[in-house]
Short mmCIF file of N, CA and C in Angstrom, two decimals:
data_model
loop_
_atom_site.label_atom_id
_atom_site.label_comp_id
_atom_site.label_asym_id
_atom_site.label_seq_id
_atom_site.Cartn_x
_atom_site.Cartn_y
_atom_site.Cartn_z
N UNK X 1 80.91 29.29 -10.05
CA UNK X 1 79.98 30.39 -10.25
C UNK X 1 79.95 31.24 -8.99
N UNK X 2 80.11 32.53 -9.17
CA UNK X 2 80.03 33.46 -8.05
C UNK X 2 78.62 34.02 -7.96
N UNK X 3 78.18 34.22 -6.73
CA UNK X 3 76.86 34.82 -6.55
C UNK X 3 77.01 36.13 -5.78
N UNK X 4 76.05 36.98 -5.98
CA UNK X 4 76.05 38.28 -5.31
C UNK X 4 75.62 38.07 -3.88
N UNK X 5 76.44 38.48 -2.94
CA UNK X 5 76.12 38.31 -1.52
C UNK X 5 75.30 39.49 -1.02
N UNK X 6 74.53 39.24 0.02
CA UNK X 6 73.72 40.30 0.62
C UNK X 6 74.59 41.48 1.03
N UNK X 7 74.14 42.64 0.76
CA UNK X 7 74.75 43.94 1.09
C UNK X 7 76.15 44.14 0.52
N UNK X 8 76.51 43.46 -0.56
CA UNK X 8 77.82 43.68 -1.16
C UNK X 8 77.89 44.97 -1.98
N UNK X 9 76.76 45.54 -2.29
CA UNK X 9 76.72 46.78 -3.07
C UNK X 9 76.24 47.94 -2.21
N UNK X 10 76.78 48.04 -1.00
CA UNK X 10 76.32 49.05 -0.05
C UNK X 10 76.53 50.49 -0.53
N UNK X 11 77.48 50.72 -1.41
CA UNK X 11 77.75 52.07 -1.90
C UNK X 11 76.88 52.46 -3.10
N UNK X 12 76.18 51.50 -3.67
CA UNK X 12 75.37 51.76 -4.86
C UNK X 12 74.14 52.57 -4.48
N UNK X 13 73.94 53.70 -5.15
CA UNK X 13 72.81 54.59 -4.87
C UNK X 13 71.80 54.65 -6.01
N UNK X 14 72.27 54.43 -7.24
CA UNK X 14 71.41 54.54 -8.42
C UNK X 14 71.59 53.31 -9.31
N UNK X 15 70.46 52.73 -9.72
CA UNK X 15 70.50 51.62 -10.69
C UNK X 15 69.57 51.99 -11.84
N UNK X 16 70.12 52.01 -13.05
CA UNK X 16 69.33 52.27 -14.25
C UNK X 16 69.27 50.99 -15.06
N UNK X 17 68.15 50.30 -14.97
CA UNK X 17 67.95 49.05 -15.70
C UNK X 17 66.94 49.22 -16.83
N UNK X 18 66.64 50.45 -17.20
CA UNK X 18 65.68 50.71 -18.27
C UNK X 18 66.08 49.98 -19.54
N UNK X 19 65.10 49.41 -20.18
CA UNK X 19 65.28 48.66 -21.44
C UNK X 19 66.13 47.40 -21.28
N UNK X 20 66.39 46.96 -20.05
CA UNK X 20 67.18 45.75 -19.86
C UNK X 20 66.28 44.52 -19.88
N UNK X 21 66.89 43.36 -19.92
CA UNK X 21 66.13 42.11 -19.91
C UNK X 21 66.31 41.38 -18.58
N UNK X 22 66.54 42.13 -17.50
CA UNK X 22 66.73 41.54 -16.18
C UNK X 22 65.48 40.74 -15.78
N UNK X 23 65.70 39.63 -15.10
CA UNK X 23 64.59 38.81 -14.63
C UNK X 23 64.22 39.21 -13.21
N UNK X 24 63.06 38.78 -12.77
CA UNK X 24 62.60 39.11 -11.43
C UNK X 24 63.55 38.52 -10.37
N UNK X 25 64.07 37.33 -10.60
CA UNK X 25 64.99 36.71 -9.64
C UNK X 25 66.30 37.48 -9.56
N UNK X 26 66.83 37.92 -10.70
CA UNK X 26 68.07 38.70 -10.70
C UNK X 26 67.85 40.07 -10.06
N UNK X 27 66.69 40.66 -10.29
CA UNK X 27 66.37 41.95 -9.68
C UNK X 27 66.30 41.80 -8.16
N UNK X 28 65.66 40.74 -7.70
CA UNK X 28 65.55 40.50 -6.27
C UNK X 28 66.94 40.38 -5.63
N UNK X 29 67.83 39.62 -6.24
CA UNK X 29 69.20 39.47 -5.74
C UNK X 29 69.92 40.81 -5.71
N UNK X 30 69.78 41.57 -6.77
CA UNK X 30 70.44 42.87 -6.88
C UNK X 30 69.94 43.84 -5.81
N UNK X 31 68.64 43.90 -5.61
CA UNK X 31 68.08 44.82 -4.63
C UNK X 31 68.47 44.45 -3.20
N UNK X 32 68.55 43.18 -2.92
CA UNK X 32 68.97 42.72 -1.58
C UNK X 32 70.43 43.08 -1.32
N UNK X 33 71.23 43.14 -2.38
CA UNK X 33 72.66 43.42 -2.24
C UNK X 33 72.96 44.92 -2.19
N UNK X 34 71.94 45.75 -2.48
CA UNK X 34 72.14 47.21 -2.52
C UNK X 34 71.20 47.89 -1.53
N UNK X 35 71.47 47.80 -0.23
CA UNK X 35 70.53 48.31 0.78
C UNK X 35 70.41 49.84 0.85
N UNK X 36 71.32 50.57 0.25
CA UNK X 36 71.27 52.04 0.31
C UNK X 36 70.80 52.67 -0.99
N UNK X 37 70.15 51.89 -1.82
CA UNK X 37 69.66 52.36 -3.11
C UNK X 37 68.65 53.50 -2.94
N UNK X 38 68.85 54.56 -3.71
CA UNK X 38 67.95 55.72 -3.65
C UNK X 38 67.10 55.86 -4.91
N UNK X 39 67.65 55.48 -6.07
CA UNK X 39 66.94 55.63 -7.34
C UNK X 39 67.00 54.33 -8.12
N UNK X 40 65.83 53.89 -8.62
CA UNK X 40 65.74 52.65 -9.38
C UNK X 40 64.90 52.91 -10.63
N UNK X 41 65.48 52.67 -11.80
CA UNK X 41 64.79 52.86 -13.07
C UNK X 41 64.56 51.49 -13.71
N UNK X 42 63.29 51.08 -13.76
CA UNK X 42 62.91 49.81 -14.37
C UNK X 42 62.00 50.03 -15.58
N UNK X 43 62.04 51.21 -16.15
CA UNK X 43 61.18 51.53 -17.30
C UNK X 43 61.47 50.60 -18.47
N UNK X 44 60.42 50.14 -19.09
CA UNK X 44 60.50 49.31 -20.30
C UNK X 44 61.24 48.00 -20.07
N UNK X 45 61.08 47.43 -18.89
CA UNK X 45 61.65 46.11 -18.61
C UNK X 45 60.50 45.11 -18.63
N UNK X 46 60.36 44.39 -19.70
CA UNK X 46 59.20 43.51 -19.88
C UNK X 46 59.42 42.10 -19.34
N UNK X 47 60.61 41.79 -18.88
CA UNK X 47 60.92 40.45 -18.39
C UNK X 47 60.60 40.26 -16.92
N UNK X 48 60.12 41.27 -16.25
CA UNK X 48 59.88 41.20 -14.81
C UNK X 48 58.50 40.63 -14.53
N UNK X 49 58.44 39.31 -14.51
CA UNK X 49 57.18 38.61 -14.30
C UNK X 49 57.29 37.77 -13.03
N UNK X 50 56.21 37.71 -12.28
CA UNK X 50 56.21 36.92 -11.05
C UNK X 50 56.25 37.81 -9.83
N UNK X 51 56.41 37.17 -8.69
CA UNK X 51 56.41 37.90 -7.42
C UNK X 51 57.82 38.32 -7.04
N UNK X 52 57.92 39.51 -6.51
CA UNK X 52 59.18 40.05 -6.00
C UNK X 52 59.06 40.06 -4.48
N UNK X 53 59.84 39.23 -3.82
CA UNK X 53 59.80 39.12 -2.37
C UNK X 53 61.12 39.62 -1.80
N UNK X 54 61.04 40.69 -1.04
CA UNK X 54 62.24 41.32 -0.48
C UNK X 54 62.20 41.30 1.04
N UNK X 55 63.38 41.34 1.62
CA UNK X 55 63.51 41.44 3.07
C UNK X 55 62.89 42.76 3.53
N UNK X 56 62.11 42.76 4.63
CA UNK X 56 61.56 44.02 5.13
C UNK X 56 62.66 45.05 5.34
N UNK X 57 62.40 46.27 4.88
CA UNK X 57 63.37 47.35 5.01
C UNK X 57 64.41 47.39 3.91
N UNK X 58 64.34 46.44 2.98
CA UNK X 58 65.33 46.34 1.90
C UNK X 58 65.41 47.63 1.08
N UNK X 59 64.29 48.27 0.86
CA UNK X 59 64.26 49.49 0.05
C UNK X 59 63.99 50.73 0.92
N UNK X 60 64.48 50.70 2.13
CA UNK X 60 64.20 51.77 3.09
C UNK X 60 64.69 53.14 2.64
N UNK X 61 65.73 53.17 1.81
CA UNK X 61 66.30 54.45 1.37
C UNK X 61 65.81 54.87 -0.02
N UNK X 62 64.96 54.05 -0.63
CA UNK X 62 64.49 54.34 -1.97
C UNK X 62 63.64 55.61 -1.99
N UNK X 63 64.01 56.54 -2.86
CA UNK X 63 63.30 57.82 -3.00
C UNK X 63 62.57 57.93 -4.32
N UNK X 64 63.08 57.24 -5.35
CA UNK X 64 62.50 57.39 -6.69
C UNK X 64 62.55 56.04 -7.41
N UNK X 65 61.42 55.69 -8.06
CA UNK X 65 61.36 54.47 -8.85
C UNK X 65 60.54 54.76 -10.11
N UNK X 66 61.02 54.27 -11.24
CA UNK X 66 60.32 54.43 -12.51
C UNK X 66 59.89 53.05 -12.99
N UNK X 67 58.58 52.80 -13.01
CA UNK X 67 58.02 51.53 -13.46
C UNK X 67 57.30 51.69 -14.79
N UNK X 68 57.52 52.80 -15.49
CA UNK X 68 56.84 53.09 -16.74
C UNK X 68 57.00 51.94 -17.74
N UNK X 69 55.89 51.39 -18.19
CA UNK X 69 55.85 50.32 -19.17
C UNK X 69 56.76 49.15 -18.77
N UNK X 70 56.81 48.85 -17.48
CA UNK X 70 57.59 47.70 -17.03
C UNK X 70 56.66 46.51 -16.86
N UNK X 71 57.23 45.36 -16.61
CA UNK X 71 56.44 44.16 -16.36
C UNK X 71 55.93 44.09 -14.93
N UNK X 72 56.26 45.08 -14.13
CA UNK X 72 55.86 45.07 -12.73
C UNK X 72 54.50 45.72 -12.57
N UNK X 73 53.62 45.01 -11.90
CA UNK X 73 52.33 45.60 -11.57
C UNK X 73 52.57 46.57 -10.43
N UNK X 74 51.96 47.71 -10.50
CA UNK X 74 52.18 48.73 -9.49
C UNK X 74 51.29 48.45 -8.27
N UNK X 75 51.58 47.36 -7.64
CA UNK X 75 50.85 46.93 -6.46
C UNK X 75 51.87 46.59 -5.39
N UNK X 76 51.76 47.22 -4.24
CA UNK X 76 52.71 46.98 -3.18
C UNK X 76 51.98 46.36 -2.01
N UNK X 77 52.51 45.21 -1.57
CA UNK X 77 51.96 44.55 -0.41
C UNK X 77 52.93 44.71 0.74
N UNK X 78 52.46 45.18 1.84
CA UNK X 78 53.29 45.30 3.02
C UNK X 78 53.01 44.08 3.89
N UNK X 79 54.00 43.18 3.98
CA UNK X 79 53.81 41.96 4.74
C UNK X 79 54.33 42.08 6.16
N UNK X 80 54.92 43.22 6.49
CA UNK X 80 55.41 43.40 7.86
C UNK X 80 54.25 43.79 8.77
N UNK X 81 54.39 43.46 10.02
CA UNK X 81 53.37 43.82 10.99
C UNK X 81 53.88 44.95 11.86
N UNK X 82 52.98 45.79 12.27
CA UNK X 82 53.36 46.94 13.09
C UNK X 82 53.01 46.66 14.54
#
């Protein structure tokens, strides 16, 4: 079994997962592997249950996200310290 390694999707800028059945664990792996992501569409993804824990700065380039009718609660916790 092959696994997605960190930062293997460095050229990926847009991910459209609308209406997909991606799980929170698979989303976490995908986001960690795509550090230059600018647009993320998670609309109508009802399988995203649980906590999403990402490396600080993982979504530093993110400009647009669609959480419309997704399983993600629109609550962001910043666990980094300044």
